[in-house]
Coordinates of C-alpha atoms in Angstrom, one line a residue:
X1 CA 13.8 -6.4 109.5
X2 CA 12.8 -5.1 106.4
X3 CA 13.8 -1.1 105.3
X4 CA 10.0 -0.3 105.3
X5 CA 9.5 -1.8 109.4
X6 CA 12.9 0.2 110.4
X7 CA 10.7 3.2 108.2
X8 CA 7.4 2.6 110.1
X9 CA 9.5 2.5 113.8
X10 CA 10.7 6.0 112.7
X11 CA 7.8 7.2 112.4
X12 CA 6.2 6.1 115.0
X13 CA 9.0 7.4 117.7
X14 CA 9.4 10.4 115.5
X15 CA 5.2 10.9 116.3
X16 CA 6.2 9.9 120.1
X17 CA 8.8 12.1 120.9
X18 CA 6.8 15.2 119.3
X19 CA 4.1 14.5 121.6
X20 CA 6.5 14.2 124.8
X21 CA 7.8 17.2 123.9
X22 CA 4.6 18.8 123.4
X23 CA 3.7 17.6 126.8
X24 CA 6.8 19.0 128.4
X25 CA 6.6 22.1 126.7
X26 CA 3.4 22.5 128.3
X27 CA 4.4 21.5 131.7
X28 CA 7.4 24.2 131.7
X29 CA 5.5 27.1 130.4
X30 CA 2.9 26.2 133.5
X31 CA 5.9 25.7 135.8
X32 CA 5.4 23.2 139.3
X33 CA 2.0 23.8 140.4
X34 CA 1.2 24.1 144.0
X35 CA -1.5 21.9 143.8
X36 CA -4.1 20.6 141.4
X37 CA -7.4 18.0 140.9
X38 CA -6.8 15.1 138.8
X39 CA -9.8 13.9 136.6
X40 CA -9.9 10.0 136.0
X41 CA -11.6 7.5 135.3
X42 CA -12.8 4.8 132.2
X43 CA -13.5 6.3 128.5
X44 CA -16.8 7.5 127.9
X45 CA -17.8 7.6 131.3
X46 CA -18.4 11.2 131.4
X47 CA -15.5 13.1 132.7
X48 CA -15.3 15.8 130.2
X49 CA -18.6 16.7 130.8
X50 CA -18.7 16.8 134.1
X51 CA -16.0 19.3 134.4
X52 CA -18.0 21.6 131.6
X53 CA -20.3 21.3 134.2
X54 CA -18.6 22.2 137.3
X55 CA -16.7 24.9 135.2
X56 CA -20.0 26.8 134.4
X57 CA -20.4 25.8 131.1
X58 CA -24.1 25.8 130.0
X59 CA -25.6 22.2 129.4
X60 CA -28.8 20.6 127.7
X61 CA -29.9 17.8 127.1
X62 CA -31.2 16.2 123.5
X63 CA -33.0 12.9 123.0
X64 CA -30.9 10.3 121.4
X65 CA -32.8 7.9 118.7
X66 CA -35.7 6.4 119.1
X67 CA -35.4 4.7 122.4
X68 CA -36.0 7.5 124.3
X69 CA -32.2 8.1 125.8
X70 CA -30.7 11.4 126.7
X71 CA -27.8 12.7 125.9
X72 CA -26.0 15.7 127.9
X73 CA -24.4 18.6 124.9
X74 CA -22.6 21.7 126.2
X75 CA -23.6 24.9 124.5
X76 CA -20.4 27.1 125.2
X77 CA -16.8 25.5 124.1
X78 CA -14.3 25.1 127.4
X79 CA -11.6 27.7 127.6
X80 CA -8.5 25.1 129.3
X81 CA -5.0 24.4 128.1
X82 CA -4.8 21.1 126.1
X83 CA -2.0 18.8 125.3
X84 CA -1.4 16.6 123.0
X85 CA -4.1 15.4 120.4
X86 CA -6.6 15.9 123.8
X87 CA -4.7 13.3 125.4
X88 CA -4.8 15.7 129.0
X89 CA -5.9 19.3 129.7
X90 CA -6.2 21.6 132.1
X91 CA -9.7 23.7 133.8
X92 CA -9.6 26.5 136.3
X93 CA -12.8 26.8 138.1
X94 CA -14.5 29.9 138.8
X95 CA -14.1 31.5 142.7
X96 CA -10.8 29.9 143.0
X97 CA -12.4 26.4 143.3
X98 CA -9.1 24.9 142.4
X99 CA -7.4 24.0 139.1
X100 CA -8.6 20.4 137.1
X101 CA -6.8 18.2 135.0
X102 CA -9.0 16.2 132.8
X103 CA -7.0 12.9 132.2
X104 CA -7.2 10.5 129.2
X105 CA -9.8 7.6 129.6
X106 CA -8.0 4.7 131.2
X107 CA -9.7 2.5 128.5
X108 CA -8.1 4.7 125.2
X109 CA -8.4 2.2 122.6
X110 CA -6.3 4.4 120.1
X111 CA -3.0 2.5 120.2
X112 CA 0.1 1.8 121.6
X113 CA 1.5 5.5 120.6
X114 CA -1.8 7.2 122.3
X115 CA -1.0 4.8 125.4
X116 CA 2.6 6.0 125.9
X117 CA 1.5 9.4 125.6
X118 CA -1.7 9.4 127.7
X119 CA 0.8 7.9 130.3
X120 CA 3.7 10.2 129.7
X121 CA 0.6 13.3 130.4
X122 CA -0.4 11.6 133.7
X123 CA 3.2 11.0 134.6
X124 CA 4.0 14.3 133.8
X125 CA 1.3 15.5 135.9
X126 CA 1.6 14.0 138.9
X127 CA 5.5 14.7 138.5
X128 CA 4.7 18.6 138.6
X129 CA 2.1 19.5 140.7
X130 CA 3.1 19.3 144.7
X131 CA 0.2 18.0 146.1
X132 CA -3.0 16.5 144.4
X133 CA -6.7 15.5 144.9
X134 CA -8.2 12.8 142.7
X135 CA -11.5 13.1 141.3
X136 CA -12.6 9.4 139.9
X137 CA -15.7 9.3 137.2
X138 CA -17.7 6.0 137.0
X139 CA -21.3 5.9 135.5
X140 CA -23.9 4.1 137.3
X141 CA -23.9 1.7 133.9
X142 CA -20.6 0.2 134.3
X143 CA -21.6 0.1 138.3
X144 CA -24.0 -2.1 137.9
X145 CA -23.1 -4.3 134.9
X146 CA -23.4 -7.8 136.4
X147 CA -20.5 -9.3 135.5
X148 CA -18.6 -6.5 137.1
X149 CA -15.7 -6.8 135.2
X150 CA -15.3 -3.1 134.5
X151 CA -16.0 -1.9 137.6
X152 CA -13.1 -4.5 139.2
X153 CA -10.8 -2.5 136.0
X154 CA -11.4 0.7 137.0
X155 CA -10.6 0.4 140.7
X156 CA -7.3 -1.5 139.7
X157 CA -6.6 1.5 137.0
X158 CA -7.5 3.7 139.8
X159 CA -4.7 2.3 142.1
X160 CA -2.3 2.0 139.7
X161 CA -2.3 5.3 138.9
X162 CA 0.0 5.7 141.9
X163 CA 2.8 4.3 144.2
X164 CA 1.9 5.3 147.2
X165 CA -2.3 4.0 147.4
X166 CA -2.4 4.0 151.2
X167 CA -2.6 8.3 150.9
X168 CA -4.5 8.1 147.4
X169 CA -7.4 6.9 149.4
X170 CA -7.1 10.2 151.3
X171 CA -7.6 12.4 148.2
X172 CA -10.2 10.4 146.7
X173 CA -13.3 11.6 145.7
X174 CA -16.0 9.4 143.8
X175 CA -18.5 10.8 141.2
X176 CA -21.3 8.7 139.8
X177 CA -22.2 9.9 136.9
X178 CA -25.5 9.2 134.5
X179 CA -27.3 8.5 137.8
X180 CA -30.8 7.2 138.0
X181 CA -31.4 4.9 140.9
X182 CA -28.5 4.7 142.9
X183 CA -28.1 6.4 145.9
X184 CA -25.0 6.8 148.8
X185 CA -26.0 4.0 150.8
X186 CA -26.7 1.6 147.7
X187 CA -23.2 2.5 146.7
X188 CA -21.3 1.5 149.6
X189 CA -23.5 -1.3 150.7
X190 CA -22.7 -2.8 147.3
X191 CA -18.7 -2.0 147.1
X192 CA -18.6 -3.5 150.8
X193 CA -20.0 -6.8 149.7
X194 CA -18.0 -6.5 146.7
X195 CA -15.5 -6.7 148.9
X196 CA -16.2 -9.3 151.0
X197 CA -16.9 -11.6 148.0
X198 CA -13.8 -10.8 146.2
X199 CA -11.0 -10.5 149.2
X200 CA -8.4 -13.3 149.2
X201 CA -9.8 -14.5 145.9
X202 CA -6.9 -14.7 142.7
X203 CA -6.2 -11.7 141.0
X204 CA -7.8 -9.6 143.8
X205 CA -4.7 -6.9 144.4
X206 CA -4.0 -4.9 147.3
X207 CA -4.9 -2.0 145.6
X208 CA -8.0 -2.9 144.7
X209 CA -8.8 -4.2 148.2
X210 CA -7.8 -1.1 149.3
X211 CA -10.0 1.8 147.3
X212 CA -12.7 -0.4 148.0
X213 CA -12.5 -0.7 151.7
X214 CA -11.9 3.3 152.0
X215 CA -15.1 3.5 149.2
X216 CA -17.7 1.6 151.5
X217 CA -16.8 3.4 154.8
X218 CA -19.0 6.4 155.5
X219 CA -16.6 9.0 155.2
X220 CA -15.7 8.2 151.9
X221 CA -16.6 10.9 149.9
X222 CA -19.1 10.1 146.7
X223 CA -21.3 12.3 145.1
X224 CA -24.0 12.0 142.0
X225 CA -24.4 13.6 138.7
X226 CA -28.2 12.8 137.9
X227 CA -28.6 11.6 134.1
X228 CA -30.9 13.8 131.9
X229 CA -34.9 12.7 132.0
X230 CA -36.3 14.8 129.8
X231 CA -34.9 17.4 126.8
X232 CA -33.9 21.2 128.3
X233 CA -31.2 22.9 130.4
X234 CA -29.1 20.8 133.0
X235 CA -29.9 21.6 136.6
X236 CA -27.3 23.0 138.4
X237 CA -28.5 21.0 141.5
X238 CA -25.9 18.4 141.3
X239 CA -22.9 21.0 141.5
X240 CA -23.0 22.2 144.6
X241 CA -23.0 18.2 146.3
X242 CA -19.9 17.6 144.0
X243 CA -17.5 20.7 144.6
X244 CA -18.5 20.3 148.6
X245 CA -17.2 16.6 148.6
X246 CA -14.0 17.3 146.4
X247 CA -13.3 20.5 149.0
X248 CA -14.1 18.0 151.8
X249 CA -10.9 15.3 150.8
X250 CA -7.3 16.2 151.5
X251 CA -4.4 17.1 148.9
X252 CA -2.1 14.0 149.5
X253 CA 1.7 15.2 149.0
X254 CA 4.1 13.8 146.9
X255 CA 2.0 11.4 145.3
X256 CA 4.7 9.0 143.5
X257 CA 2.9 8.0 139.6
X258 CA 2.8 3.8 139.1
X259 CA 1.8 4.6 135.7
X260 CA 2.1 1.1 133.3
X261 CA 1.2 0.6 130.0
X262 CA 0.3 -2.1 128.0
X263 CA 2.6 -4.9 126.2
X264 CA 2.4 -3.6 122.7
X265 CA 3.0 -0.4 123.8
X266 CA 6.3 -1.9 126.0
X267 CA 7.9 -3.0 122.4
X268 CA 8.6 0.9 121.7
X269 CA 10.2 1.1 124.8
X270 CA 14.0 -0.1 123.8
X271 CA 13.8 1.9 120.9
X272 CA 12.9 4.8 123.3
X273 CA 15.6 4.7 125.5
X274 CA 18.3 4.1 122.3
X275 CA 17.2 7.4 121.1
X276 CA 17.7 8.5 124.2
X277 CA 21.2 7.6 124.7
X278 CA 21.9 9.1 121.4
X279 CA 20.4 11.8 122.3
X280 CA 22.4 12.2 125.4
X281 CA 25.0 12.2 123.8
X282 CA 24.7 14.8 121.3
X283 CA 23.7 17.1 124.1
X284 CA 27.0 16.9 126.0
X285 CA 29.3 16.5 122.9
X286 CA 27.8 19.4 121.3
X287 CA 25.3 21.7 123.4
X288 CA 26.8 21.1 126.4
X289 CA 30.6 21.4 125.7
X290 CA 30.7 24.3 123.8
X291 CA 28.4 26.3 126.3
X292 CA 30.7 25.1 129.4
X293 CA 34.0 26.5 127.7
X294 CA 31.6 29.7 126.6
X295 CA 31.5 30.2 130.2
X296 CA 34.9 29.3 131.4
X297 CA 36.2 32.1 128.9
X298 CA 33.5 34.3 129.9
X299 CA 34.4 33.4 133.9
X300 CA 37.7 34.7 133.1
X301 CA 36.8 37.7 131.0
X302 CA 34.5 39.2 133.9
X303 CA 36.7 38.0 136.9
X304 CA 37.5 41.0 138.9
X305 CA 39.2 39.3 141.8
X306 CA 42.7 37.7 142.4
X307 CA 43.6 35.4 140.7
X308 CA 43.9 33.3 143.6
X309 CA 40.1 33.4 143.9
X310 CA 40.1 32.7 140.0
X311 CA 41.7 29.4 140.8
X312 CA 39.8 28.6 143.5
X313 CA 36.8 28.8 141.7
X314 CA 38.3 26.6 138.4
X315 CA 39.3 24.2 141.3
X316 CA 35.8 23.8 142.2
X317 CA 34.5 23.2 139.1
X318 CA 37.0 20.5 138.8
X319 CA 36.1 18.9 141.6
X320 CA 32.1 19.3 140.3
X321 CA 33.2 17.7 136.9
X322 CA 35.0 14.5 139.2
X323 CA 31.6 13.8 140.5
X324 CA 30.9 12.5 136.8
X325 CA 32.1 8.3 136.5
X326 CA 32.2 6.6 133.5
X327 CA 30.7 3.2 135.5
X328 CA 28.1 1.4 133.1
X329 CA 25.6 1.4 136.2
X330 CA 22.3 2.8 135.7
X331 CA 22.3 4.4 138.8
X332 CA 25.3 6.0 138.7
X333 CA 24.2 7.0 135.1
X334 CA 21.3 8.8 136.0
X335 CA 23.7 10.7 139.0
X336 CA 25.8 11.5 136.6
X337 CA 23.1 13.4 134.6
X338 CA 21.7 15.0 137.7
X339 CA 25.7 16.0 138.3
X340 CA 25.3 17.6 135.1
X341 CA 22.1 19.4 135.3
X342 CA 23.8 20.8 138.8
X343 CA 26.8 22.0 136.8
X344 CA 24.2 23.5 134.2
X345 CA 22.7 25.5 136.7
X346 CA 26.1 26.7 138.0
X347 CA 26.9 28.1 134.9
X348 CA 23.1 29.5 134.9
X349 CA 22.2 28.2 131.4
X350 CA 18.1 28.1 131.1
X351 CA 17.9 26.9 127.8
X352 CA 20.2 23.7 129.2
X353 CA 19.1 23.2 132.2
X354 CA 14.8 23.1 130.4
X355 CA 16.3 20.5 128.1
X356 CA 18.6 18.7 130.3
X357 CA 15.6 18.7 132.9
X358 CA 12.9 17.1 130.5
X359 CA 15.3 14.3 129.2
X360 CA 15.7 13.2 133.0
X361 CA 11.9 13.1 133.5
X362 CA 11.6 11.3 130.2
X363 CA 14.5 8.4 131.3
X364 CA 12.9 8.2 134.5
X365 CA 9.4 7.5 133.0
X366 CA 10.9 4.9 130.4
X367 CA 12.2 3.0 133.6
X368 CA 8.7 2.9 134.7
X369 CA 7.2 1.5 131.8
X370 CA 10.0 -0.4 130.0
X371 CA 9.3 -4.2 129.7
X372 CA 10.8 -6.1 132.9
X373 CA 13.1 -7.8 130.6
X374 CA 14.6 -5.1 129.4
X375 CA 18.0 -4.4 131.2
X376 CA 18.7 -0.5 130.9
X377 CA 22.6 0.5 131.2
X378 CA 24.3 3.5 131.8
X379 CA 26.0 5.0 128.2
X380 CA 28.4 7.4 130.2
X381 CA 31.4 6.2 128.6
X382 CA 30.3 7.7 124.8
X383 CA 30.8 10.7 126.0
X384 CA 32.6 10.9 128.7
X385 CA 35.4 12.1 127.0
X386 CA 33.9 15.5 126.9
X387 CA 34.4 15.5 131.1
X388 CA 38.4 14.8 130.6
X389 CA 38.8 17.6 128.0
X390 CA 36.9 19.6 130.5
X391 CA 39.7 18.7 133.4
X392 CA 42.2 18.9 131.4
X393 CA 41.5 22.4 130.0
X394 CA 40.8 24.4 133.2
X395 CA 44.0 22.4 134.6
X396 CA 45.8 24.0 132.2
X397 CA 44.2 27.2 132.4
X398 CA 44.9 27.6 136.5
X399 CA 48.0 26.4 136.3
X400 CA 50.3 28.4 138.3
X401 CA 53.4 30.2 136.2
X402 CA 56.6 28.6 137.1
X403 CA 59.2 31.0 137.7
X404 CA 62.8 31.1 135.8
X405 CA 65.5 33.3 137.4
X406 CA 68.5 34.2 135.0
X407 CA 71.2 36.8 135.5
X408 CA 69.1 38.7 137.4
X409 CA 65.7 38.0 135.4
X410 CA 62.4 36.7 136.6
X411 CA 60.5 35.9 134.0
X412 CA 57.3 34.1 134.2
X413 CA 54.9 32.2 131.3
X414 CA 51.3 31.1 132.0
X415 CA 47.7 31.5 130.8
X416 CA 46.5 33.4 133.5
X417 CA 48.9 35.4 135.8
X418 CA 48.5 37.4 138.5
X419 CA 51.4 39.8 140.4
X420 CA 50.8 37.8 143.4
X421 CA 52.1 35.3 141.4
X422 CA 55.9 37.2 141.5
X423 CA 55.2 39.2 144.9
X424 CA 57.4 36.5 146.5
X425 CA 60.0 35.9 144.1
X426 CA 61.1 39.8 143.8
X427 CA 64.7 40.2 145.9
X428 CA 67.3 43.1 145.6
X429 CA 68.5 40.8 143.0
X430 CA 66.1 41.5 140.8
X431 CA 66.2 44.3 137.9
X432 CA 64.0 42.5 135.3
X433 CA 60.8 41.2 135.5
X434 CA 59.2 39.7 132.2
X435 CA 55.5 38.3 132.3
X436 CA 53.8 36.7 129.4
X437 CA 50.5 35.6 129.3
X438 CA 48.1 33.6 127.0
X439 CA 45.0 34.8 128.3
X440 CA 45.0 37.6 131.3
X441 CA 47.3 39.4 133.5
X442 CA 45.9 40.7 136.7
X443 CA 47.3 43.2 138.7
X444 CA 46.0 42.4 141.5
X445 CA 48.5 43.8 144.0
X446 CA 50.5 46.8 144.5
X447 CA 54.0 46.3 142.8
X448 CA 56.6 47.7 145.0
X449 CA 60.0 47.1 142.8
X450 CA 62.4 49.9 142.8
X451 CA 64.6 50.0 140.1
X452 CA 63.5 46.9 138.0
X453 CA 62.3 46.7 134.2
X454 CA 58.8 45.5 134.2
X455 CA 57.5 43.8 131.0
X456 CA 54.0 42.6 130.7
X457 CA 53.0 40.9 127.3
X458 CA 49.1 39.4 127.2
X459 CA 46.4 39.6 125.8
X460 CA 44.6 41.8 127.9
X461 CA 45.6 43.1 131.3
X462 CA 43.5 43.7 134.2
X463 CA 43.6 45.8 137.3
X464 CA 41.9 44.3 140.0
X465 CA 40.4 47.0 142.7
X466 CA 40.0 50.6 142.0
X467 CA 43.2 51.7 142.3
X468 CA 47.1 49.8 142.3
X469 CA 50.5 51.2 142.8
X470 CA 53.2 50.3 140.5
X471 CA 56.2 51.8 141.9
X472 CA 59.8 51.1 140.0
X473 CA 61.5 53.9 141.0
X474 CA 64.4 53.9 142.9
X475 CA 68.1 52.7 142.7
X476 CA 69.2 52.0 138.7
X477 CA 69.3 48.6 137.3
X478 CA 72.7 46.6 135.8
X479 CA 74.7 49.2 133.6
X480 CA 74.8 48.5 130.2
X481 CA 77.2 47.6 127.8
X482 CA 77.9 51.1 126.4
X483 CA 78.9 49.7 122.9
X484 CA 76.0 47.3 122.5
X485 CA 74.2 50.4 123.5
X486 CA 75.5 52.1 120.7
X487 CA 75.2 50.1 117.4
X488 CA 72.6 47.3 119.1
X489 CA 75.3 44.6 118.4
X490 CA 76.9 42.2 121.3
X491 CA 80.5 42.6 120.8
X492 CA 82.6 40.1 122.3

């Protein structure tokens, strides 16, 4: 491949990611939504202007050419949230009627990057709100086009929008838009023997058998949005008929996206998920690492408990970090992120856990889409040395001191030291104690040694509690040597 291709790839998954990150940025700022209505449906079908029209926004109409056609302009601009080069945005409708995401056109012919991120928006979408009504645009053109090609199109984009189609039907609310001589019972009379003609035929799905099925029975829910006749104002009349149907269908729960995208849009997808993995890896070798140890040495620093509870709590972040494997297995791959983003939230790092967050939601929406040949592969093991270091350090750091006793000394060395570390090694043989520390020292416990030298050398030393007793006290330790006493030499 040539240096210009690899130059033209860049670009391209340089213009992607922006967008997806765009998208996500969007989607965290708004945070999970309760619940929302989803605007679908073919391009230039009418959806936009239907929501300026439910949202308030004044309307006329203006005769197009010569022909005598009307077209349908809005006289105020729409005051939503956008994303992304209009690929998605968002309404809220007056009197709490509910909040409405205008989707990208399931026919946008602006290439493969547009696709990926008109899917990425819808994805995104149904990933963050908790429960969702679907409002589908169709005009009464592409109803009755004889062939009915795009008509069969839209109800299969409609059902792939989503895993779970038996509850989509639920949620489904039909608007006809650009209507002149259809009316309800038209409608379902003709989807029914639509049906009838097209069930068990080849290339007939489930999905589309479906939404058509739920479509012809009476209480489906389909409303009209009468095209223009004549130059002037748009009548509000229509509004009323639409917002009653869309109140009358349920929010379906924990609708699962089935988003898909095109084969020329699939070729990007390897390329993706590579970037990805590098990615990935950057953020746990870099980000991630430094912020972990910036709170193990912070854990310490503001620890005002025993150092037995210190330990305790390094121990369980060990056992946390042994969650992570270094198996190639996708699955386990993506566990081992989620691991992660658990561990990131232990530490109670936003600015990880936003980042770490988004990069799971993008991974999971590349499996989605990625070409079925493509075999994705866990890449824990180029960074997995990260999670060692990580074992290995607090091992070292909770290590208890291990204590030396000679001629009458007790001396102890260790990072992190507490006095109920030597509470059970001080006898009436005693008369020295020396403790030296890396890190911290906590006194944690009364010392009750009468008579005995105590040394403590560290860093910084910590009293645990409001108050401690250190009480030496008492009988005298060894004599000394009176002449080393004297002139500081050890004479023999």
């Amino acid at each position: 491949m040539s240096s210009e291709n690899n130059l033209d790839i860049e670009e391209t998954l340089t213009c992607i990611l922006q967008n997806i990150e765009k998208i996500d940025k969007i989607f965290h700022q708004q945070k999970r939504q309760e619940s929302a209505i989803i605007v679908v449906g073919e391009t230039r079908e009418g959806k936009t202007t239907l929501l300026n029209y439910l949202t308030g926004i004044s309307l006329s109409s203006k005769k197009n050419g010569r022909f005598g056609e009307f077209e349908i302009h809005g006289v105020d601009s729409l005051n939503n949230v956008t994303i992304s080069n209009g690929s998605i945005s968002q309404t809220s409708l007056p009197y709490n009627r509910g909040e409405y995401w205008d989707c990208p056109g399931f026919g946008d012919t602006r290439g493969s990057v547009q696709e990926i991120i008109n899917a990425y928006s819808i994805y995104k979408l149904i990933k963050s709100t908790k429960k969702l009504k679907v409002l589908a645009v169709i005009s009464e053109n592409t109803i009755l086009e004889p062939s009915e090609k795009k008509l069969l199109n839209f109800i299969q984009n409609l059902g792939e929008i989503f895993n779970n189609k038996k509850d989509l039907v639920e949620g489904l609310c039909l608007v006809v838009t650009r209507k002149r001589s259809l009316d309800l019972i038209k409608i379902r009379e003709g989807l029914r023997e639509l049906l009838e003609e097209r069930d068990g035929k080849e290339g007939f799905s489930s999905s589309q058998r479906n939404i058509l099925k739920f479509l012809s029975f009476d209480r489906s829910q389909i409303a009209f949005f009468d095209a223009p006749y004549e130059e002037g104002p748009i009548s509000d009349k229509d509004k009323s008929e639409i917002l009653n149907c869309v109140e009358k269908i349920t929010y379906i729960k924990n609708l699962e996206p089935g988003i898909s995208i095109g084969s020329d849009a699939k070729s990007f997808i390897k390329n993706l998920i590579e970037k990805f993995y590098n990615d990935i890896e950057e953020f746990i070798s870099k980000k991630f690492d430094s912020k972990f140890l910036n709170y193990i040495k912070d854990l310490i620093d503001n620890h005002d408990d025993t150092v037995k509870k210190l330990r305790e709590h390094l121990n369980g972040l060990i056992e946390e970090l042994k969650k992570i494997s270094d198996a190639k297995d996708l699955q386990i791959f993506e566990n081992n992120l989620d691991q992660i983003l658990s561990i990131v939230k232990l530490i109670n790092n936003s600015d990880l856990e936003y980042e770490l967050s988004k990069s799971i939601s993008q991974l999971k929406f590349f499996k989605q889409v990625k070409p079925e040949t493509l075999n994705i592969q866990g890449n824990t093991k180029s960074w997995y040395y990260v999670i060692k270091k990580f074992i290995n350090i607090i091992n070292f750091i909770k290590s208890e001191p291990k204590p030396k006793i000679n001629n009458n000394k007790l001396i102890l060395e260790g990072i992190i030291i507490g006095i109920e570390d030597i509470a059970k090694e001080i006898s009436s043989s005693i008369f020295e104690i020396n403790m030296y520390s890396l890190n911290s020292i906590f006194i944690d416990e009364d010392i009750n040694a009468p008579g005995v030298t105590l040394t403590l050398i560290s860093p910084q030393v910590r009293v645990v509690g409001k108050k401690r007793k250190i009480n030496l006290k008492g009988k005298p330790g060894l004599p000394h040597n009176a002449e080393k006493a004297n002139d500081g030499r050890n004479h023999q």
